[in-house]
Amino acid sequence: MKALDPTQRETVNRIIAQHKDRPGPLLEVLHGVQDALGYVPADAVPLIADGLNLSRAEVHGVVTFYHHFRHAPPGRHVVQLCRAEACQSMGAEGLAAHAKKRLGVDFHQTTADGKFTLEPVFCLGNCACSPAAMIDGELYGRVTPERFDELVKEWEGRP
Amino acid sequence: MSVTIYVPRDASALSLGAESVAQALAREIEKRRLDATIVRNGSRGMFWLEPLVEVETGEGRIAYGPVKASDVPGLLDAGLLQGGAHALRLGPTEEIPYLRNQQRLTFARVGVIDPTSVASYVAHGGFQGLRNALSMTPEQIVQAVIDSGLRGRGGAAFPTGIKWKTVLEQKATQKYIACNADEGDSGTFSDRMLMEGDPLSLIEGMTIAGLAVGATQGYIYLRVEYPHAHRALKEAIAAAREARYLGRDILGSGRHFDIEVRLGAGAYVCGEETSMLESLEGRRGEVRVRPPLPAVKGLFGQPTVVNNVVTLGTVPTILHKGAKFYQDFGVGRSRGTLPIQLAGNIRRGGLVERAFGVTLRELLYDYGGGSATGRPIRAVQVGGPLGAYIPESQFDVKVDYEALAEIGALLGHGGIVAFDDTVNMARMARYAMEFCALESCGKCTPCRIGSTRGVEVIDRIIAGRERERNLRQLEKLCETMLHGSLCGLGGMTPYPVQSAMRHFPEDFRAPVK
């Protein structure tokens, strides 16, 4: 893991300063760091621990408890496929198999060209329009394999 | 006079293209120099018709749907602004049978109003409950909620007023209202729809709760998977503060209450109330041992009301129309209405708010129209991943807390997921264990280890290895989890597993492929 560069370090410190006087600030800080850097770098952990007067173990424990926090930079776009029951009833398993094949990666992996990271998710609240997917926070419903391919094409062109 | 057109901003509607419909409409209105305004409302909850476009006419609101962006020029040519005839015209929205045959109290404004406009909210009865509450004593507010019979809509169904009474009776300098908006159950989306379609009702409900128990600070613990709800809540909180319904000196009463939204981070177990409090405090979402109850020692060690979004969003109706009005709906000990969510393999999925007592069969066929695939519905799971699977032979059960408990099922947060006859129930039982293993907080052994062993045992059953012995083993494992787990995650995962074994034994004895 490469060390934080000066800009990243500054970003992390700024986020800590923003939240440290609020009650129960750790999750807010971690969200801030991931939103800014795309993940929570291991080297941010000691900075956060110092800033919030917590032990490194405590911070590490929280980062690793929550599925949302990533430990490595994601691809340019994050594709989340719902794996929960409602989506399963409408073919989510087949869609997941198709998506893995189309992108050439498994869940939690990033495509070789760095364009997409594929993540499983358990419920996007779109259960009447299953199967559901989310790309960079945009929600999609009734995602067939054909629709998935269209979305990949569309998002490939986006910055 | 400018014509008002409604295009939903609800996440599900957006997932089906509502944004491009709204953009196409705006472009055409501009190009044709029409006098029309687009309002981004919530969803009416009829998702097979989304994106549902409505236009305000002399005869009320007329609905069109499902509308694609490419339909927009044709719709305008057909006289959309006057409610003109078109293949997509559905007639007056309120007359669509799915909607007409509902009893919308909590969802009365969802899909109707502009969600983040205080003026729109007030014009539809908003903040009347808060105004009434401001002239009542805390004891009177709590009594009204007790008398209404309202029970927690998150799933536990604990009487809301009793919980509030406990918090009111605590002596503390700081108390909190913590709203559980971590709607993680598959097949549920009523919290999301309410937060996106009528967020001010949640804000009003939390403020009333604050007045009732003496809390001045509220937190909404929102799941990170709901970015659209997050935006709507932030806009609504700012609008409510601006209009003095929230913050310091509410409506000049000298009373204070404010709300902050905190985001979860993708942990299902944080929907459990004590785990949610840990997470709000910035820690691992590990379940706390009760007692002490959160009502006595909750957020940051202070007395805390923890209620679900729909529960708090229902409070304004009770304070506005009275406890008796609300109590008159429902059956037995299940009073009021429930926003039921029809999901999964269902032709007409959506939100149905009805008084307790409607049957599963009515919901699945009269409202839902059967499966989406056209095949027979073989099983439904009610109440999320921890809810039991119910076979067709029990579809006449009434949807109320007690009736479902009698058949070994539970209502939970009111989500119903339908499966057609291609479902393999042994695989669904395996999934229940897999999900529990993935989401276990790890604090208690029956949940952490039991779920992993459960996956292994079911794998052996599916593979046909020592089936009878492993089926007995699975029963024993379920009993251990049921009785030995600290919270509902490990304690209720046996519900889907055991109900699948009970009602669909053939799937556990299928020939090995």
XYZ file of C-alpha atoms in Angstrom:
672
model
C 0.000 0.000 0.000
C 1.538 3.285 -0.970
C 1.666 6.081 1.537
C -0.722 9.013 1.369
C 0.485 11.830 -0.831
C 0.475 15.351 0.681
C -2.858 16.315 -0.921
C -4.552 13.167 0.361
C -3.120 13.752 3.820
C -4.407 17.318 3.772
C -7.844 16.103 2.668
C -8.030 13.572 5.502
C -6.935 16.167 8.069
C -9.465 18.664 6.771
C -12.271 16.098 7.077
C -11.195 15.185 10.614
C -11.211 18.857 11.612
C -14.683 19.273 10.117
C -16.253 16.531 12.222
C -14.162 15.995 15.317
C -16.209 18.157 17.660
C -19.511 16.540 16.735
C -20.924 13.690 18.796
C -19.893 10.219 17.565
C -17.921 11.512 14.580
C -16.060 8.413 13.316
C -18.537 7.183 10.690
C -18.968 10.736 9.419
C -15.205 11.053 9.020
C -14.945 7.716 7.207
C -17.768 8.684 4.836
C -16.015 11.986 4.203
C -12.713 10.277 3.419
C -14.287 7.685 1.117
C -16.369 10.315 -0.685
C -13.229 12.392 -1.272
C -10.681 9.659 -2.050
C -12.886 6.817 -3.256
C -11.742 4.521 -0.431
C -10.364 4.572 3.088
C -6.585 4.130 2.758
C -4.887 2.109 5.491
C -2.564 5.072 6.037
C -5.524 7.284 6.883
C -6.314 5.130 9.911
C -3.542 6.453 12.226
C -4.370 10.036 11.243
C -8.032 9.506 12.054
C -7.194 7.704 15.308
C -4.978 10.599 16.421
C -7.476 13.224 15.358
C -10.411 11.650 17.184
C -8.442 10.402 20.200
C -9.197 6.762 19.440
C -6.882 3.773 19.149
C -5.856 2.556 15.701
C -7.509 -0.746 16.527
C -10.818 0.983 17.169
C -10.717 2.821 13.858
C -9.579 -0.270 11.971
C -12.356 -2.248 13.635
C -14.984 0.191 12.436
C -13.604 0.475 8.887
C -13.642 -3.304 8.494
C -17.059 -3.820 10.098
C -19.012 -1.946 7.436
C -19.372 -3.343 3.913
C -19.584 0.160 2.455
C -16.009 1.171 3.237
C -13.467 0.138 0.626
C -9.831 -0.617 1.341
C -8.542 -0.043 -2.198
C -9.353 2.538 -4.877
C -12.381 1.534 -6.968
C -12.680 1.682 -10.724
C -14.021 4.800 -12.410
C -17.604 3.601 -11.879
C -19.006 1.407 -9.138
C -21.689 -1.035 -10.287
C -23.802 -2.506 -7.498
C -26.058 -5.465 -8.189
C -28.768 -6.360 -5.709
C -28.585 -9.953 -4.492
C -31.525 -9.911 -2.054
C -34.689 -12.035 -2.188
C -36.992 -9.770 -4.221
C -34.364 -9.402 -6.921
C -33.635 -13.141 -6.793
C -37.308 -13.822 -7.523
C -36.841 -11.955 -10.809
C -33.555 -13.436 -11.920
C -30.854 -11.566 -10.003
C -28.623 -14.646 -9.901
C -28.643 -14.946 -13.676
C -28.011 -11.225 -13.985
C -25.035 -11.448 -11.618
C -23.559 -14.331 -13.636
C -24.048 -12.333 -16.826
C -22.503 -9.182 -15.335
C -19.442 -11.064 -14.102
C -18.940 -12.551 -17.542
C -19.556 -9.277 -19.360
C -17.124 -7.352 -17.165
C -14.706 -10.249 -16.721
C -14.521 -9.814 -12.952
C -16.008 -11.321 -9.814
C -17.736 -9.338 -7.080
C -15.408 -6.903 -5.262
C -13.101 -6.743 -8.279
C -12.223 -4.016 -10.761
C -11.991 -4.496 -14.510
C -8.499 -4.544 -16.007
C -9.116 -1.218 -17.777
C -10.065 0.343 -14.429
C -13.495 1.383 -15.660
C -15.802 -0.656 -13.428
C -15.835 -2.132 -9.948
C -18.533 -4.751 -9.389
C -20.111 -4.944 -5.936
C -22.963 -6.980 -4.485
C -25.540 -5.058 -2.481
C -28.378 -6.250 -0.290
C -31.439 -4.248 -1.191
C -31.675 -0.904 -2.928
C -35.347 -0.416 -2.007
C -36.404 -0.953 -5.615
C -38.062 -4.285 -4.892
C -41.168 -3.738 -7.034
C -38.911 -3.199 -10.080
C -36.537 -6.134 -9.657
C -33.804 -6.910 -10.451
C -32.185 -3.663 -9.395
C -28.756 -2.164 -9.927
C -27.042 1.070 -8.983
C -24.190 2.773 -10.813
C -22.445 5.632 -9.006
C -25.618 6.320 -7.024
C -27.996 6.149 -9.993
C -30.694 3.543 -9.596
C -31.922 1.171 -12.320
C -34.880 -1.200 -12.281
C -35.959 -4.305 -14.246
C -32.375 -4.817 -15.343
C -32.272 -7.654 -17.873
C -28.896 -8.887 -19.175
C -29.546 -6.847 -22.372
C -30.308 -3.748 -20.316
C -27.144 -4.352 -18.317
C -25.067 -4.371 -21.501
C -26.682 -1.100 -22.608
C -25.857 0.469 -19.254
C -22.247 -0.667 -19.434
C -21.960 0.869 -22.898
C -23.524 4.103 -21.721
C -21.329 4.384 -18.620
C -18.127 3.427 -20.421
C -18.311 6.763 -22.169
C -18.782 8.757 -18.977
C -15.869 10.378 -17.150
C -53.171 29.989 -15.900
C -50.125 27.784 -15.730
C -50.840 24.055 -15.846
C -49.108 21.835 -13.292
C -47.549 18.574 -14.480
C -46.243 16.027 -12.006
C -43.259 13.780 -12.745
C -41.975 11.727 -9.782
C -38.530 12.130 -8.254
C -39.004 8.849 -6.386
C -35.965 6.580 -6.794
C -37.977 3.704 -8.285
C -39.613 6.014 -10.812
C -36.174 7.406 -11.650
C -34.873 3.858 -12.058
C -37.407 3.445 -14.864
C -36.568 6.689 -16.637
C -38.545 9.462 -14.899
C -35.628 11.887 -15.156
C -35.430 11.716 -18.933
C -39.222 12.093 -19.093
C -39.025 15.250 -16.980
C -36.225 16.611 -19.151
C -38.097 15.838 -22.370
C -41.181 17.568 -20.988
C -39.208 20.650 -19.968
C -37.621 20.844 -23.432
C -40.950 20.527 -25.256
C -42.692 23.020 -22.968
C -39.955 25.527 -23.707
C -39.946 24.802 -27.441
C -43.728 25.038 -27.761
C -43.905 28.069 -25.435
C -46.500 26.358 -23.247
C -47.620 27.750 -19.918
C -46.869 24.744 -17.743
C -44.877 23.982 -14.581
C -43.300 20.660 -13.734
C -43.472 19.545 -10.086
C -41.313 16.625 -8.992
C -43.574 14.649 -6.660
C -43.143 11.342 -4.858
C -44.514 8.140 -6.318
C -48.127 7.017 -6.003
C -46.692 3.565 -5.483
C -47.982 1.888 -8.640
C -44.664 0.881 -10.075
C -45.884 -0.986 -13.125
C -47.209 2.415 -14.282
C -44.010 4.361 -13.601
C -42.906 6.766 -14.857
C -46.421 8.033 -14.099
C -47.055 11.550 -15.340
C -50.022 13.488 -13.942
C -51.580 16.719 -15.086
C -53.801 18.986 -13.016
C -57.082 19.665 -14.840
C -60.523 21.017 -14.017
C -61.613 17.435 -13.295
C -58.697 16.748 -10.956
C -55.433 15.029 -11.715
C -55.279 12.871 -14.827
C -52.650 10.128 -15.032
C -50.605 8.863 -17.979
C -48.242 5.946 -17.788
C -45.891 4.281 -18.141
C -44.407 7.214 -20.050
C -41.117 7.099 -21.963
C -39.232 10.239 -22.957
C -40.011 9.444 -26.601
C -43.762 9.541 -25.788
C -43.618 13.174 -24.688
C -44.110 14.996 -28.051
C -47.030 12.712 -28.924
C -48.598 13.255 -25.503
C -48.413 17.022 -25.910
C -49.853 16.745 -29.444
C -52.756 14.789 -27.941
C -53.470 17.616 -25.505
C -51.719 16.379 -22.367
C -52.168 19.757 -20.691
C -55.942 19.472 -20.996
C -55.980 15.799 -20.023
C -56.475 14.781 -23.648
C -57.059 11.258 -24.954
C -53.976 9.094 -25.560
C -53.150 5.402 -25.462
C -51.275 5.970 -22.180
C -54.114 7.896 -20.510
C -55.227 6.144 -17.326
C -57.998 8.564 -16.308
C -58.258 10.345 -12.961
C -55.385 9.123 -10.786
C -57.525 8.651 -7.691
C -59.926 6.451 -9.666
C -57.326 3.839 -10.581
C -58.698 0.818 -8.642
C -55.322 -0.013 -7.038
C -55.288 3.439 -5.456
C -59.032 3.937 -4.999
C -59.254 0.769 -2.898
C -56.688 1.906 -0.368
C -56.958 3.705 2.960
C -54.095 6.110 2.810
C -53.417 7.852 6.111
C -49.633 7.777 6.527
C -49.210 7.950 2.752
C -52.036 10.455 2.155
C -49.673 13.066 0.724
C -47.089 10.810 -0.939
C -47.197 11.322 -4.685
C -49.639 14.195 -4.216
C -47.528 17.070 -2.972
C -44.209 18.694 -3.771
C -42.160 16.790 -1.144
C -39.850 19.573 -0.013
C -42.287 22.491 -0.155
C -43.587 23.547 3.256
C -46.449 25.440 1.574
C -47.529 22.333 -0.322
C -47.309 20.253 2.869
C -49.333 22.741 4.904
C -51.973 23.025 2.159
C -52.558 19.269 2.590
C -52.974 19.260 6.362
C -49.292 19.271 7.255
C -48.105 20.575 10.638
C -51.649 20.510 12.071
C -50.537 17.686 14.370
C -47.553 19.708 15.530
C -49.724 22.767 16.157
C -52.046 20.640 18.280
C -49.102 19.076 20.120
C -47.712 22.519 20.977
C -50.881 23.242 22.972
C -50.783 19.903 24.816
C -48.787 18.670 27.802
C -46.213 15.926 27.188
C -48.467 13.507 29.084
C -51.396 14.345 26.809
C -49.347 13.741 23.653
C -48.080 10.409 24.967
C -51.623 9.420 25.968
C -52.920 10.218 22.484
C -50.283 7.939 20.941
C -51.077 5.176 23.456
C -54.821 5.516 22.756
C -54.273 5.344 18.996
C -52.950 1.803 19.377
C -49.979 2.604 17.124
C -47.332 -0.112 17.230
C -43.797 0.057 15.858
C -43.922 -0.344 12.100
C -40.254 -1.293 11.822
C -41.120 -4.870 12.629
C -41.095 -5.342 16.377
C -44.638 -3.948 16.767
C -44.021 -2.619 20.268
C -46.666 -0.069 21.368
C -45.193 3.314 20.462
C -46.935 5.295 23.203
C -45.653 2.959 25.927
C -42.106 3.443 24.673
C -42.569 7.216 24.715
C -44.020 7.049 28.249
C -40.873 5.280 29.485
C -38.663 7.971 27.979
C -40.877 10.751 29.320
C -40.555 9.319 32.838
C -36.729 9.327 32.761
C -34.907 12.164 34.456
C -32.118 13.375 32.197
C -30.708 16.653 30.937
C -30.555 15.374 27.370
C -32.885 12.956 25.618
C -32.917 11.915 21.966
C -35.257 10.862 19.201
C -33.494 8.369 16.940
C -35.283 7.518 13.747
C -34.436 4.149 12.284
C -34.264 4.681 8.528
C -32.064 1.650 7.922
C -34.708 -0.117 5.866
C -32.644 -3.163 4.969
C -35.326 -5.811 4.463
C -35.610 -7.017 0.913
C -39.120 -6.351 -0.363
C -39.579 -3.187 1.654
C -39.483 0.381 0.436
C -42.185 2.228 2.380
C -39.658 4.189 4.455
C -37.864 5.195 1.293
C -41.062 6.280 -0.437
C -42.158 8.318 2.570
C -38.780 10.022 2.959
C -38.681 10.859 -0.743
C -42.368 11.642 -1.175
C -43.332 13.309 2.108
C -40.213 13.866 4.234
C -41.858 16.677 6.187
C -44.245 14.172 7.782
C -41.247 12.390 9.294
C -39.790 15.702 10.456
C -43.143 16.656 11.999
C -43.493 13.245 13.669
C -40.009 13.440 15.178
C -40.663 16.964 16.430
C -43.889 15.830 18.091
C -41.964 12.941 19.684
C -39.424 15.463 20.950
C -42.163 17.589 22.523
C -43.735 14.479 24.051
C -40.672 13.149 25.844
C -38.602 16.294 26.318
C -35.950 15.645 23.675
C -34.365 18.501 21.762
C -32.233 16.586 19.301
C -33.180 13.995 16.731
C -31.091 11.799 14.496
C -32.199 10.030 11.351
C -30.033 6.959 10.780
C -30.366 6.559 7.032
C -28.936 3.684 5.029
C -26.279 4.714 2.542
C -28.097 2.783 -0.211
C -30.741 5.549 -0.266
C -29.022 8.608 -1.810
C -32.303 9.962 -3.205
C -33.948 9.881 0.218
C -30.856 11.574 1.634
C -31.237 14.509 -0.752
C -34.968 14.819 -0.081
C -34.438 14.774 3.701
C -31.718 17.410 3.583
C -33.879 19.706 1.446
C -36.925 19.165 3.675
C -34.991 19.780 6.909
C -33.629 23.047 5.503
C -37.117 24.097 4.380
C -38.657 23.255 7.763
C -35.957 25.228 9.602
C -36.455 28.179 7.290
C -40.189 28.179 8.028
C -39.565 27.867 11.808
C -41.156 24.427 12.149
C -37.794 23.051 13.207
C -34.855 24.380 15.176
C -34.937 26.952 17.942
C -38.216 28.409 19.185
C -40.566 26.382 17.013
C -43.411 28.631 15.770
C -42.621 31.060 18.583
C -43.445 28.462 21.262
C -40.127 28.700 23.037
C -39.601 24.974 22.389
C -36.572 23.619 20.516
C -36.006 20.578 18.377
C -33.537 19.893 15.613
C -32.693 16.958 13.364
C -29.503 15.648 11.846
C -29.212 12.912 9.216
C -26.479 10.326 9.745
C -25.581 7.758 7.118
C -25.148 4.061 7.753
C -22.527 2.084 5.892
C -24.091 -1.046 4.482
C -24.547 -3.210 7.568
C -27.930 -4.933 7.756
C -27.619 -5.562 11.487
C -27.630 -1.795 12.110
C -31.385 -1.932 11.585
C -31.486 -3.593 15.006
C -32.038 -0.730 17.402
C -29.089 -1.167 19.767
C -26.711 -1.872 16.895
C -28.021 1.288 15.235
C -27.236 3.289 18.383
C -23.681 1.922 18.434
C -23.305 2.908 14.795
C -24.721 6.390 15.429
C -22.078 6.776 18.123
C -19.437 5.949 15.522
C -18.635 2.389 16.535
C -18.931 -1.106 15.078
C -22.604 -1.929 14.848
C -22.496 -4.612 17.519
C -25.700 -5.408 19.326
C -26.016 -4.279 22.948
C -27.310 -6.549 25.662
C -30.706 -5.421 26.948
C -31.564 -4.283 29.596
C -31.000 -1.414 29.884
C -33.542 -0.518 27.202
C -32.698 2.358 24.854
C -35.673 4.182 26.391
C -33.686 4.262 29.642
C -30.093 4.292 28.405
C -29.909 4.803 24.657
C -27.933 7.114 22.407
C -24.800 8.443 24.158
C -26.156 6.794 27.317
C -29.252 8.998 27.418
C -32.963 8.097 27.304
C -33.840 7.662 23.640
C -36.955 7.029 21.601
C -36.034 4.691 18.742
C -38.788 4.485 16.147
C -38.996 3.546 12.500
C -39.721 6.066 9.710
C -43.302 4.927 9.073
C -44.096 4.918 12.805
C -42.914 8.504 13.241
C -44.483 9.520 9.928
C -47.854 8.298 11.218
C -47.742 10.367 14.415
C -48.817 13.658 12.732
C -52.048 12.005 11.529
C -52.832 10.843 15.071
C -52.192 14.267 16.581
C -54.109 15.977 13.781
C -57.171 13.759 13.489
C -57.191 12.282 16.981
C -56.375 8.917 18.525
C -59.903 7.621 17.974
C -59.829 8.374 14.258
C -56.710 6.238 13.847
C -57.813 3.559 16.299
C -61.023 3.012 14.331
C -59.020 1.376 11.559
C -57.744 -2.182 11.914
C -58.628 -5.397 13.741
C -57.984 -6.853 17.197
C -54.749 -5.533 18.623
C -53.489 -4.386 15.228
C -54.892 -0.871 15.003
C -54.658 1.657 12.223
C -53.313 1.098 8.746
C -50.201 -0.531 7.360
C -48.323 0.500 4.235
C -47.836 -2.933 2.653
C -45.230 -3.385 -0.042
C -45.808 -5.826 -2.899
C -42.482 -6.865 -4.342
C -40.515 -9.451 -6.236
C -42.235 -11.587 -8.829
C -45.529 -9.701 -8.930
C -47.285 -8.107 -11.882
C -48.480 -4.963 -10.125
C -45.842 -4.261 -7.523
C -46.178 -1.245 -5.309
C -47.444 0.231 -2.094
C -50.853 -0.653 -0.674
C -51.887 1.125 2.519
C -54.826 -0.639 4.088
C -56.271 -1.128 7.530
C -54.990 -4.330 9.140
C -57.096 -7.343 8.249
C -56.752 -7.568 4.466
C -55.752 -11.089 3.365
C -52.566 -12.097 1.603
C -54.650 -13.483 -1.256
C -56.398 -10.143 -1.842
C -53.038 -8.413 -1.849
C -51.335 -10.849 -4.193
C -54.144 -11.246 -6.721
C -56.636 -8.353 -6.427
C -53.930 -5.741 -6.073
C -50.856 -7.553 -7.333
C -52.484 -9.309 -10.275
C -50.518 -12.529 -9.718
C -46.913 -13.125 -10.663
C -44.997 -10.999 -13.157
C -43.900 -14.078 -15.054
C -47.482 -15.347 -15.365
C -46.624 -18.592 -13.574
C -48.342 -19.683 -10.338
C -47.139 -17.983 -7.150
C -45.606 -20.795 -5.103
C -44.406 -18.961 -2.003
C -44.236 -15.534 -0.485
C -41.831 -14.241 2.094
C -43.418 -11.745 4.438
C -41.359 -9.485 6.676
C -37.940 -9.421 5.032
C -35.005 -11.854 5.110
C -35.937 -12.924 8.647
C -39.573 -13.575 7.761
C -41.187 -16.945 7.146
C -42.024 -18.356 3.730
C -45.749 -18.889 3.334
C -47.217 -21.454 0.895
C -50.284 -20.926 -1.295
C -52.443 -22.995 1.091
C -52.093 -20.225 3.705
C -52.740 -17.201 1.485
C -56.081 -16.580 3.207
C -54.283 -15.468 6.358
C -55.114 -11.939 7.453
C -52.333 -9.428 7.411
C -52.178 -8.464 11.067
C -49.539 -9.068 13.724
C -51.434 -11.761 15.623
C -52.888 -13.705 12.677
C -49.455 -14.080 11.081
C -47.863 -15.065 14.384
C -50.475 -17.816 14.707
C -49.220 -19.524 11.550
C -45.595 -19.148 12.634
C -44.929 -16.152 10.403
C -44.387 -12.492 11.099
C -45.417 -9.226 9.562
C -42.198 -7.313 10.144
C -42.030 -4.094 8.166
C -44.854 -5.172 5.851
C -42.890 -6.304 2.815
C -44.246 -9.183 0.739
C -41.941 -10.862 -1.772
C -43.592 -13.211 -4.243
C -41.869 -16.184 -5.905
C -43.234 -18.213 -8.800
C -43.029 -22.001 -9.107
C -39.472 -21.975 -10.427
C -38.140 -21.119 -6.961
C -36.056 -23.720 -5.147
C -36.841 -23.380 -1.460
C -33.780 -25.296 -0.285
C -31.705 -22.657 -2.060
C -33.722 -19.879 -0.419
C -33.120 -21.497 2.984
C -29.421 -21.641 2.181
C -29.503 -17.974 1.191
C -31.111 -17.063 4.539
C -28.182 -18.669 6.370
C -25.640 -17.161 3.972
C -27.097 -13.691 4.484
C -27.014 -14.119 8.264
C -23.375 -15.240 8.114
C -22.479 -12.242 5.983
C -24.307 -9.719 8.145
C -23.771 -11.145 11.631
C -22.181 -8.567 13.932
C -20.203 -11.401 15.504
C -21.044 -10.681 19.108
C -22.962 -13.879 19.885
C -21.944 -17.391 18.894
C -25.278 -18.887 17.754
C -25.555 -16.231 15.062
C -21.906 -15.928 14.058
C -21.044 -19.628 13.958
C -24.536 -21.065 13.588
C -25.185 -19.326 10.312
C -21.923 -20.530 8.757
C -22.622 -24.096 9.918
C -26.153 -23.669 8.568
C -24.852 -22.973 5.059
C -22.624 -26.065 5.249
C -25.424 -28.325 6.483
C -27.822 -27.137 3.782
C -25.105 -27.628 1.164
C -24.813 -31.251 2.302
C -28.589 -31.673 2.140
C -28.743 -30.230 -1.380
C -25.841 -32.486 -2.411
C -27.730 -35.493 -1.036
C -25.174 -36.403 1.630
C -26.705 -38.103 4.694
C -29.897 -36.178 4.129
C -31.978 -37.357 7.096
C -29.184 -36.839 9.575
C -28.400 -33.381 8.191
C -32.057 -32.365 8.155
C -32.245 -33.232 11.867
C -28.998 -31.365 12.406
C -30.429 -28.311 10.657
C -33.519 -28.386 12.897
C -31.312 -28.520 15.986
C -29.132 -25.716 14.713
C -32.215 -23.574 14.060
C -33.462 -24.175 17.605
C -30.104 -23.093 19.020
C -30.064 -19.914 16.955
C -33.706 -19.185 17.778
C -33.214 -19.388 21.521
C -29.577 -18.465 21.954
C -29.031 -15.371 19.809
C -28.746 -11.881 21.223
C -30.935 -10.149 18.636
C -33.343 -10.802 15.818
C -30.715 -11.451 13.165
C -29.567 -14.813 14.507
C -32.788 -15.300 16.421
C -35.043 -15.037 13.398
C -32.962 -16.454 10.554
C -34.515 -19.844 11.478
C -37.938 -18.494 10.408
C -37.293 -18.618 6.662
C -35.239 -21.815 7.022
C -37.729 -23.773 9.114
C -40.763 -22.545 7.186
C -39.108 -23.608 3.931
C -38.442 -27.069 5.408
C -41.975 -27.324 6.799
C -43.927 -26.186 3.759
C -41.660 -27.283 0.924
C -40.027 -30.526 2.153
C -39.836 -31.866 -1.411
C -37.216 -29.226 -2.276
C -34.910 -30.598 0.420
C -35.291 -34.132 -0.914
C -35.047 -33.403 -4.612
C -32.946 -35.812 -6.689
C -29.362 -34.648 -6.942
C -28.536 -33.293 -10.352
